[in-house]
Short mmCIF file of C-alpha atoms and ligand atoms in Angstrom, two decimals:
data_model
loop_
_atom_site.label_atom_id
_atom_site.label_comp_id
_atom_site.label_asym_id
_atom_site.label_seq_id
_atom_site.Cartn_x
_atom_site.Cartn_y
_atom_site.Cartn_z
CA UNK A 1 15.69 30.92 -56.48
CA UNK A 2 19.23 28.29 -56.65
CA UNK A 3 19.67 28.07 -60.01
CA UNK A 4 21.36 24.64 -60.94
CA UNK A 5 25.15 24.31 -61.61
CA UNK A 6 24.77 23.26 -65.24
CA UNK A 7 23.29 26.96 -66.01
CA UNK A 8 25.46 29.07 -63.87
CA UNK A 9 27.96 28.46 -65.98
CA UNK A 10 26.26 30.03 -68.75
CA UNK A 11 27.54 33.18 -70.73
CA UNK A 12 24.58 35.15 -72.50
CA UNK A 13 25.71 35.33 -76.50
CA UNK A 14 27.74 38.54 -77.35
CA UNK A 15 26.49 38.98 -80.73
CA UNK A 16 22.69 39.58 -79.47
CA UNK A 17 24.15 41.72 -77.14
CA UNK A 18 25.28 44.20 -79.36
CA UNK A 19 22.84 43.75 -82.07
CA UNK A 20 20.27 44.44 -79.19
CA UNK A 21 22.01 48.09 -77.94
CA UNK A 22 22.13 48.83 -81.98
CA UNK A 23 18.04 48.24 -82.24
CA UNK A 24 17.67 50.07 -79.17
CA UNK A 25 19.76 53.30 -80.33
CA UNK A 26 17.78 52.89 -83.47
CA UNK A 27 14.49 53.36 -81.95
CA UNK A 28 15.46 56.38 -80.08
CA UNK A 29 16.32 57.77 -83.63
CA UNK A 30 20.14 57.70 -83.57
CA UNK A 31 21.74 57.08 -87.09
CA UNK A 32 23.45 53.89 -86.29
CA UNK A 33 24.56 51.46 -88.97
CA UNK A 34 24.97 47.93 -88.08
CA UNK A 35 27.55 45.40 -88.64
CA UNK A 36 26.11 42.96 -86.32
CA UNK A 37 23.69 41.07 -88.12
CA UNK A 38 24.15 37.21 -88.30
CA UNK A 39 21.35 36.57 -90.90
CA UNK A 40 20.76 37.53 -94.71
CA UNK A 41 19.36 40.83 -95.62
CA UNK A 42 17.08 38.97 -98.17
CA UNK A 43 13.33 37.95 -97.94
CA UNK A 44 12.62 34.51 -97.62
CA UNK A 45 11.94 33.79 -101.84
CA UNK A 46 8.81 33.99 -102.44
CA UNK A 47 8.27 30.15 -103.45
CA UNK A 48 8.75 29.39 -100.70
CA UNK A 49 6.98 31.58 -98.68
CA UNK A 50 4.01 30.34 -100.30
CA UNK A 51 4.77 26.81 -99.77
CA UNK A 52 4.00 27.70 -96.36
CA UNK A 53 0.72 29.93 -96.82
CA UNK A 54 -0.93 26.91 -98.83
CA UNK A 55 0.28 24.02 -95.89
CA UNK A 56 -1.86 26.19 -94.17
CA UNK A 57 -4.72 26.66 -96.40
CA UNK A 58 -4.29 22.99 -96.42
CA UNK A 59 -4.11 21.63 -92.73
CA UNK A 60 -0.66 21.16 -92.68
CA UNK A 61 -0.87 22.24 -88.85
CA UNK A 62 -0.51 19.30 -86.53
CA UNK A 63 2.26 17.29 -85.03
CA UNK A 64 4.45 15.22 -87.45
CA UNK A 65 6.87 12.90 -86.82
CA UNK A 66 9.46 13.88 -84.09
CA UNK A 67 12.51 14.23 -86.47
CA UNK A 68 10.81 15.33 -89.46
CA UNK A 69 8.57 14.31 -92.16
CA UNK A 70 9.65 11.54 -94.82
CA UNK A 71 9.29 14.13 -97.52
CA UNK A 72 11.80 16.62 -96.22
CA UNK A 73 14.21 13.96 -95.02
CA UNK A 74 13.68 12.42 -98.44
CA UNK A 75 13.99 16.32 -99.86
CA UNK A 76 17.94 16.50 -97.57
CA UNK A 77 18.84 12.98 -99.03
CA UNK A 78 18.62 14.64 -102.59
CA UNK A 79 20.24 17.95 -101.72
CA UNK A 80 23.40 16.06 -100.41
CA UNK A 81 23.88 13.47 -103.28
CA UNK A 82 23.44 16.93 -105.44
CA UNK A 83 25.45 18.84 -103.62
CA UNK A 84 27.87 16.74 -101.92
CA UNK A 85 27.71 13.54 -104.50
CA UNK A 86 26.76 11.17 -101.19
CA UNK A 87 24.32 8.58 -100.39
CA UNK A 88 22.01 8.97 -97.36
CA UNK A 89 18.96 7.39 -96.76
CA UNK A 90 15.88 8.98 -95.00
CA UNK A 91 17.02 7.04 -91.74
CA UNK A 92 20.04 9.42 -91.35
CA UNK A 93 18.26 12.30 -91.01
CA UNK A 94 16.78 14.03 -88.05
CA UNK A 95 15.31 17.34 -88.85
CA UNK A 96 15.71 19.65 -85.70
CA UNK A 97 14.30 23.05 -84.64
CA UNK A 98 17.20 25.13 -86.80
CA UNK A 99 20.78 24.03 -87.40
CA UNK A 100 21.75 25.45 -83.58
CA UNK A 101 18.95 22.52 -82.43
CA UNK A 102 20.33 20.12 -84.39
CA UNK A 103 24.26 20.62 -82.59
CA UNK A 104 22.72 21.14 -79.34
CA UNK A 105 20.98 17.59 -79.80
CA UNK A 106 24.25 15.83 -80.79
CA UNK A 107 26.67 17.33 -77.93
CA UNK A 108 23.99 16.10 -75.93
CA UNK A 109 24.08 12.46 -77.81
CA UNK A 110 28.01 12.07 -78.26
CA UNK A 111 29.15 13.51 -74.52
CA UNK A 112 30.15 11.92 -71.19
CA UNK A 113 31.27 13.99 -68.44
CA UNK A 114 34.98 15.27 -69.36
CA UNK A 115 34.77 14.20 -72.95
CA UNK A 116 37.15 16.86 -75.01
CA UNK A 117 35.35 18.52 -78.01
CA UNK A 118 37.99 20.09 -80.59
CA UNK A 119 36.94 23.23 -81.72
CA UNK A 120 38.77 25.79 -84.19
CA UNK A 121 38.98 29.02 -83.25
CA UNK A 122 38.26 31.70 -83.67
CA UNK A 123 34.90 29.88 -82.88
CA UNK A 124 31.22 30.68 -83.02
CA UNK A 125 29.99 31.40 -79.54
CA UNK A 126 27.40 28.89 -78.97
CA UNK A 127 29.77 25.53 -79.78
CA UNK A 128 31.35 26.24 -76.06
CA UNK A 129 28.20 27.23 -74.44
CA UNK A 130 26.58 23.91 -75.73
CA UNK A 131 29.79 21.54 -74.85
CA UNK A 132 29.47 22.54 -71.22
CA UNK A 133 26.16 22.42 -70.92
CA UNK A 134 26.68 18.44 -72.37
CA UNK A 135 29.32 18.16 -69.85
CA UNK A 136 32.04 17.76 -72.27
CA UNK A 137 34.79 20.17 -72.52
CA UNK A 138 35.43 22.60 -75.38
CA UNK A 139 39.42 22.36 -76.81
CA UNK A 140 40.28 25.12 -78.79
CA UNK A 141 42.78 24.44 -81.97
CA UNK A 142 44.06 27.87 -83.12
CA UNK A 143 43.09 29.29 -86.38
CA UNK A 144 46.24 31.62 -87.42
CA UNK A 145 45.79 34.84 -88.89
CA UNK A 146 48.59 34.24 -90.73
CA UNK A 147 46.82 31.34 -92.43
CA UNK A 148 44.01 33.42 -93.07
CA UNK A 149 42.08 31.96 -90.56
CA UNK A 150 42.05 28.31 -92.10
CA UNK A 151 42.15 25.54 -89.83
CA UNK A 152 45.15 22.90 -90.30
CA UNK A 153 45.60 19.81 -89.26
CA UNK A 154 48.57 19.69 -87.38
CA UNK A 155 46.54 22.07 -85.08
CA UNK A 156 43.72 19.77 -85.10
CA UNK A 157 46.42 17.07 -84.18
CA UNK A 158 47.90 18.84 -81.55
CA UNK A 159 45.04 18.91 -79.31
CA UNK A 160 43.92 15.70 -79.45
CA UNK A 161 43.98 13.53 -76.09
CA UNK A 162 42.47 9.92 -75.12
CA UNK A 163 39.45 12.23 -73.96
CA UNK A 164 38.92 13.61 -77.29
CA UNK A 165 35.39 12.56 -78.67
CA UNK A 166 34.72 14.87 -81.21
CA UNK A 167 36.28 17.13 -84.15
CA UNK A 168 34.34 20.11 -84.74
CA UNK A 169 34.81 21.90 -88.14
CA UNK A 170 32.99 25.18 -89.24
CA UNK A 171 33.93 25.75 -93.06
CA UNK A 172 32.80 28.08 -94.30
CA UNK A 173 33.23 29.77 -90.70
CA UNK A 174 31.44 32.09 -88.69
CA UNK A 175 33.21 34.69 -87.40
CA UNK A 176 36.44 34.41 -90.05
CA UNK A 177 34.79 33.15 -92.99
CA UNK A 178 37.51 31.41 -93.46
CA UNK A 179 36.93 28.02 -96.22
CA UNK A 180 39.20 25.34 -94.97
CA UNK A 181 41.41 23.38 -97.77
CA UNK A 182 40.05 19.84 -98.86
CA UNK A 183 43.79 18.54 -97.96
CA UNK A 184 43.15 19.65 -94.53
CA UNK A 185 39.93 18.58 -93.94
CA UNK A 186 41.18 15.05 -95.38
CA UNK A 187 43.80 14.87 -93.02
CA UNK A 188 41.96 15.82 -90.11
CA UNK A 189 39.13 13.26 -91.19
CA UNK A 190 42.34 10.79 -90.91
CA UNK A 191 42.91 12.15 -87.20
CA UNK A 192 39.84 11.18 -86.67
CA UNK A 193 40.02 7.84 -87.70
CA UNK A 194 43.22 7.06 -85.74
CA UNK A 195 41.81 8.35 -83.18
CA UNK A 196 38.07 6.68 -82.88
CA UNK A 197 36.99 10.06 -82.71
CA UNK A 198 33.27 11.96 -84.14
CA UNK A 199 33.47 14.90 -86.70
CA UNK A 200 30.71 17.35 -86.55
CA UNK A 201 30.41 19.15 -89.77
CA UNK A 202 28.49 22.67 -89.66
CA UNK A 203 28.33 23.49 -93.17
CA UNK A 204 25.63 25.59 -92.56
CA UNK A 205 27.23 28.75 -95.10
CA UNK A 206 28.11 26.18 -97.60
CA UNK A 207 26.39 27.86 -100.41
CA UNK A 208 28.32 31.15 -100.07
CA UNK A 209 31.62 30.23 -101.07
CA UNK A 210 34.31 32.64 -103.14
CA UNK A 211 37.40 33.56 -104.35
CA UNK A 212 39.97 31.02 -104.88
CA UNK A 213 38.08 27.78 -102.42
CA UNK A 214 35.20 26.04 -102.99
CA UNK A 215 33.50 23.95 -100.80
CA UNK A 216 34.12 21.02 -99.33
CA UNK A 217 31.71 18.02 -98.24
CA UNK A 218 33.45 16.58 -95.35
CA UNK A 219 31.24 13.29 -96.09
CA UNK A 220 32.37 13.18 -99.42
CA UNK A 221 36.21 12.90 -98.57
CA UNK A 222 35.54 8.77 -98.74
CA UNK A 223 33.80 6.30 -97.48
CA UNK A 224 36.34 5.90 -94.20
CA UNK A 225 35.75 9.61 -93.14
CA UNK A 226 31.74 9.41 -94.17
CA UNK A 227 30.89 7.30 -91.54
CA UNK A 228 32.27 9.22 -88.94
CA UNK A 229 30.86 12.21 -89.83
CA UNK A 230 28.36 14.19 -89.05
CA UNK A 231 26.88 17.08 -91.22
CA UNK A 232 24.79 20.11 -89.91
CA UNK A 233 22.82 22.10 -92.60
CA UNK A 234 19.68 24.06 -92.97
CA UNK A 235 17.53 26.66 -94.74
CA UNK A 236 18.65 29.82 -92.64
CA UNK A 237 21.70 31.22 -94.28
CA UNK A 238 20.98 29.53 -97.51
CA UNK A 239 17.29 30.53 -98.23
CA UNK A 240 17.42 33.49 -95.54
CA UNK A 241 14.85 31.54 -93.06
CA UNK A 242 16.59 32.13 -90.11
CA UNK A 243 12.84 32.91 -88.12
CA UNK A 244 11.50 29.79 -89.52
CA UNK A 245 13.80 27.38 -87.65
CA UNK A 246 14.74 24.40 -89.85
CA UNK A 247 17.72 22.57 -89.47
CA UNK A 248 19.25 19.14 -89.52
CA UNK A 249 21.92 16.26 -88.69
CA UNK A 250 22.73 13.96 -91.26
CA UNK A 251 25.06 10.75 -89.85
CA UNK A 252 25.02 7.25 -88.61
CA UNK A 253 21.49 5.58 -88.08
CA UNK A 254 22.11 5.14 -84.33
CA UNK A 255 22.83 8.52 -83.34
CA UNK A 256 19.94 9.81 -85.50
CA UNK A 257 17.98 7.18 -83.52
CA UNK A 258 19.35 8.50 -80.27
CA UNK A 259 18.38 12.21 -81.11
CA UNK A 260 15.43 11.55 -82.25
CA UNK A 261 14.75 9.49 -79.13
CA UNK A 262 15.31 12.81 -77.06
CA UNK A 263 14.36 15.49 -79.16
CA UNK A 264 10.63 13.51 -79.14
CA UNK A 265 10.69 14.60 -75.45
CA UNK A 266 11.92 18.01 -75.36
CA UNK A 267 10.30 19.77 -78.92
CA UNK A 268 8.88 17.31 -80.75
CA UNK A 269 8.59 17.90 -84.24
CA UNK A 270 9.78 21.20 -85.94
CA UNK A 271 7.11 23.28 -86.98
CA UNK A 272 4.94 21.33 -89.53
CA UNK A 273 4.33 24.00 -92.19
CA UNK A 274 7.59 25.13 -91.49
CA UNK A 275 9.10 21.94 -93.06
CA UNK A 276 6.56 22.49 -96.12
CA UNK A 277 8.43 25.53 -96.92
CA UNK A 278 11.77 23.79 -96.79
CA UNK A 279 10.73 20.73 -98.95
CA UNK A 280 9.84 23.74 -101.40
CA UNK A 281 13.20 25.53 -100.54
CA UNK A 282 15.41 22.81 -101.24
CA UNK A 283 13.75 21.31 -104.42
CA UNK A 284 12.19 24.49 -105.75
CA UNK A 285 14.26 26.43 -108.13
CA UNK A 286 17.46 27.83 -106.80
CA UNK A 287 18.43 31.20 -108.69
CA UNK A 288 17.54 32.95 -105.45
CA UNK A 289 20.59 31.08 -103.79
CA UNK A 290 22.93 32.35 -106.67
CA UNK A 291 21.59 35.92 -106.69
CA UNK A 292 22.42 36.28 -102.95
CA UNK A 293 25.80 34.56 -103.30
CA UNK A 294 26.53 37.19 -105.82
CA UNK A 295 25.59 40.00 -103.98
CA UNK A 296 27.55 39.09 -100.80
CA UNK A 297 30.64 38.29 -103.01
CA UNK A 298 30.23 41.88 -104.43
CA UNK A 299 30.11 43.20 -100.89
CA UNK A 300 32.72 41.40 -99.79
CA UNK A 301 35.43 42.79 -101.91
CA UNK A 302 34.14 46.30 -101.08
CA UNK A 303 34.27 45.71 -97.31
CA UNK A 304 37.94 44.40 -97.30
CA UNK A 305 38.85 46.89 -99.28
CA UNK A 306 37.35 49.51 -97.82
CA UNK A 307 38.71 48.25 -94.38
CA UNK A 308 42.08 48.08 -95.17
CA UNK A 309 42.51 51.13 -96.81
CA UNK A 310 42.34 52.41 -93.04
CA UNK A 311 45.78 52.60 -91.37
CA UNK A 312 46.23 50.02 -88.24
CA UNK A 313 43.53 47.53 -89.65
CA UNK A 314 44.26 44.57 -91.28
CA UNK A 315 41.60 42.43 -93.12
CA UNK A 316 42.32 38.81 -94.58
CA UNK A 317 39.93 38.49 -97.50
CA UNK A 318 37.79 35.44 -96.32
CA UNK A 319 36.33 32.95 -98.95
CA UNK A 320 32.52 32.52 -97.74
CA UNK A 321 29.56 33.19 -95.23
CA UNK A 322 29.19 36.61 -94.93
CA UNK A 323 31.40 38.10 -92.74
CA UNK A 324 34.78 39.69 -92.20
CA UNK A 325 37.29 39.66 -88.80
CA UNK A 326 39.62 42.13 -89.05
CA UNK A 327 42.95 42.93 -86.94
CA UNK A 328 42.36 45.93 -85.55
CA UNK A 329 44.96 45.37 -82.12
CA UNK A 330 46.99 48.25 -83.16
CA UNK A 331 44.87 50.61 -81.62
CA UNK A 332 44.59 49.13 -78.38
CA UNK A 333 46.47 50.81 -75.39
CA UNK A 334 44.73 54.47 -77.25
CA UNK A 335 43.31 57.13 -74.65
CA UNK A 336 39.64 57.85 -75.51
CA UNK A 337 38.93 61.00 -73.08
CA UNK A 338 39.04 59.28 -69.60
CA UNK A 339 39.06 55.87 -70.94
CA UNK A 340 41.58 53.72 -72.55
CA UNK A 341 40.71 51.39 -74.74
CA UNK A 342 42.00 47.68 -74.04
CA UNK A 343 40.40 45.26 -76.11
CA UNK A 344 37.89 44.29 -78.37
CA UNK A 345 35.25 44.92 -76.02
CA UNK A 346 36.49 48.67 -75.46
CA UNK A 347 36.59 49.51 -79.18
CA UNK A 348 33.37 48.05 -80.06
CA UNK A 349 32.16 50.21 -77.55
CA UNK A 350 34.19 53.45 -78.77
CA UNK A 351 33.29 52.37 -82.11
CA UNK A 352 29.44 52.68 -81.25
CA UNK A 353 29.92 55.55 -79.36
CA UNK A 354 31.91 57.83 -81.49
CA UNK A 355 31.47 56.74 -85.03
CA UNK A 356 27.69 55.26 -84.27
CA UNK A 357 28.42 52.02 -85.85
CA UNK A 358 27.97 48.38 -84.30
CA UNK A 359 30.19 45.38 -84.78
CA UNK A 360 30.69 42.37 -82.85
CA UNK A 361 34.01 42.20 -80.46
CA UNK A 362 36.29 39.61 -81.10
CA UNK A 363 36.87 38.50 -77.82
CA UNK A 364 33.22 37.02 -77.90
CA UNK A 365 34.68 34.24 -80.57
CA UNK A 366 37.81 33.71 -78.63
CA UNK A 367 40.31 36.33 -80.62
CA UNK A 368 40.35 39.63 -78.71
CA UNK A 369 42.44 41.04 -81.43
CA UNK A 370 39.77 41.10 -83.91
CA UNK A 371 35.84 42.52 -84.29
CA UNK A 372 33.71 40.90 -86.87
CA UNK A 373 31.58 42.87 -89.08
CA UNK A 374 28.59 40.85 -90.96
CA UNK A 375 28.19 42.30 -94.79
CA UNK A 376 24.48 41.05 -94.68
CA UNK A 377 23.86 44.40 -94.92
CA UNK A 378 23.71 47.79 -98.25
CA UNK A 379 26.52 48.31 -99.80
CA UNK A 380 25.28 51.50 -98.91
CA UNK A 381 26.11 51.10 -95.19
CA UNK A 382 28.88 49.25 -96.32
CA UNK A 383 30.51 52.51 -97.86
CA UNK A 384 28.81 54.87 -94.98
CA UNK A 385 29.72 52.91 -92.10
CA UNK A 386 33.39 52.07 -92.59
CA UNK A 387 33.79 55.43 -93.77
CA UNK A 388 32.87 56.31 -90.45
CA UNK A 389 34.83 53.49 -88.77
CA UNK A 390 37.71 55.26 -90.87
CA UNK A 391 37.13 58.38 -89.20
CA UNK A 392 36.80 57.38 -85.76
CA UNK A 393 39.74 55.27 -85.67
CA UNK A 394 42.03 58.32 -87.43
CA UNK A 395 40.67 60.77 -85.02
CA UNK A 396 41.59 58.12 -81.73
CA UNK A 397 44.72 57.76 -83.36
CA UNK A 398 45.64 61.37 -84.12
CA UNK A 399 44.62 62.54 -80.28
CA UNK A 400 47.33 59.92 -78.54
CA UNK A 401 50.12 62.64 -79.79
C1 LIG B 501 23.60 30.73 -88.02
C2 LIG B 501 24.49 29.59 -87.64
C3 LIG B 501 23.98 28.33 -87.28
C4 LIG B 501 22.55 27.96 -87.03
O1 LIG B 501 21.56 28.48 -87.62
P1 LIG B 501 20.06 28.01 -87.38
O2 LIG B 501 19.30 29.25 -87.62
O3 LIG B 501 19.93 27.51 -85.98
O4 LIG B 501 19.79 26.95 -88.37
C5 LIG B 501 24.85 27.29 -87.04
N1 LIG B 501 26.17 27.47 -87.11
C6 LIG B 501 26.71 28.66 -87.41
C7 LIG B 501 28.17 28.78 -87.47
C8 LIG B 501 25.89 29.76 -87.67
O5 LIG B 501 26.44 30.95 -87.93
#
């Protein structure tokens, strides 16, 4: 069968790649810890979860509006004037099947052939993968190690063209974690003013924040900068509801209109009950949100510190989501047996192989330099499987002699 052009192009996600070979080893009973996992390690709170067992019990089980029901639109409105301090009406919300839904929907909205997105990378796989398939084309602004991973402006700046449509910004970021500065998110909210351009905001880890940043509302940065913006959000980092998919846009009432327009022809409405449970998530109480935060923090300092306590890796501490991307370059060019290992792709691999552990390579996110490890995991295998990771790497570096 010809498969059309705009698929060909396609290139399957990384991350489920690995996180699929990890199951797999599991259930043939090898001792594998994983590092791969892009979700929280909690339940779904229990609130919530039966918010959803009594929209059952109750009907709750049949189409609803195409972007959402009034009460959970109404139930985003009051999350970001809580959150965020802003103003949105019901009309600027279109609730999508999961935050990934909701970006697909607006690439879709926002691109003409050849458009130029601006993305910062590092960069979380499916941004590219969703440009293309919109036609547009992905520009990457460098995130510098140096800098921690934050994105600055003058990068943004760099990069921008007349073809330049939109300004993507992940912060907090998947796969650095990096938290960008509120100066540089200002600035590059400017850029986008000068430059009639769209910012799409995924603030999607926004309530795992730490260390010395805190979060930034890129709609709150003024009035100017609000209505060119775009924010992406939704219950499956916060709440750990990643199965449940819930997610939404929250921007200017025409390009709501316009993805509400298609998204009535491709999903129609996210699951009904679904949106129950995330009225109930977002306006129940929210010690659950804390409690996790808390956690991860604690894990956080462990990991980095555990990580760089191993010669040849370096590891920025990031300030949110839950992951880590450490340097680990140093060891590339190392013999292991027949092989040598080249990349990030190669040491993942030697990594799973000889210290049975799984992280993500780097060079799926656009930095070949690095692997990401997800701490949405025991501090348990925290402390077990960089301990191993410690080993491995000691005993590839002590055989090159
Ligand atoms: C997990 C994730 C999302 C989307 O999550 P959904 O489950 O689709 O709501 C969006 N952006 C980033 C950076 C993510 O890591």
């Amino acid at each position: 069968m010809v498969l059309s052009d705009r698929v060909k192009g396609i290139t399957p996600s990384a991350t489920l790649a690995i996180t699929a070979r990890v199951k797999q080893m599991k259930k043939e009973g090898v001792d594998v810890i994983g590092f791969g996992a892009g979700e929280p390690d909690f339940d779904t709170p229990k609130n919530v979860k039966k918010a959803a067992v009594q929209a059952l019990k109750e009907g709750v089980t049949k189409y609803t509006p195409a972007s959402g029901t009034d009460e959970l639109k109404q139930a985003v409105c009051d999350a970001m004037k809580r959150e965020c301090g802003v103003d949105y009406a019901k009309e600027n919300v279109v609730v999508s099947c999961g935050a990934k839904h909701s970006l697909y929907n607006l690439f879709q909205a926002l691109c003409n052939p050849g458009d130029e997105v601006v993305i910062p990378s590092p960069y979380w796989v499916s941004y590219e993968e969703m440009v293309k398939l919109a036609g547009g084309v992905p520009v990457f602004a460098e995130c510098k190690f140096e800098d921690e991973f934050e994105l600055k402006a003058e990068a943004v700046k760099a990069k921008i063209t007349p073809k330049t449509r939109i300004i993507l910004v992940n912060s907090p970021n998947n796969p650095t974690g990096a938290v960008y500065e509120e100066k540089e998110l200002k600035a590059i909210g400017e850029l986008a003013g000068e430059h009639a351009c769209t910012i799409i905001s995924d603030e999607i880890y926004d309530k795992m924040v730490f260390g010395k940043r805190k979060n930034v509302c890129v709609a709150s940065l003024g009035e100017k900068i609000k209505e060119r913006t775009i924010t992406v959000n939704g219950v499956s980092k916060t709440y750990s509801m990643t199965g449940w998919r819930i997610g939404w846009a929250v921007g200017p009432v025409n390009i709501m209109k316009a993805i509400s327009n298609m998204q009535s022809h491709a999903t129609s409405n996210p699951t009904s009950f679904a949106q129950k449970a995330s009225v109930e998530a977002l306006n129940g109480k929210q010690n659950f949100v804390s409690k996790m935060a808390r956690e991860f923090n604690k894990r956080r300092k462990r990991i980095v510190a555990l990580l760089n306590e191993i010669s040849g890796v370096e590891c920025p501490e990031p300030n949110g989501a839950f992951y880590v991307f450490p340097k680990v370059s140093s060891f590339y060019g190392s013999k292991w047996g027949e092989r040598t290992i080249n990349g990030s792709l190669d040491l993942a691999e030697y990594l799973l192989g000889e210290a049975r552990v799984g992280v993500v390579p780097g060079i799926a996110f656009g930095s070949d330099a690095n692997v990401r490890l997800s701490y949405a995991t025991s501090m348990q295998n925290i402390e077990e499987g960089v301990k191993r990771i410690k080993q491995a790497l000691e005993k590839l570096k002590a055989s090159q002699a």
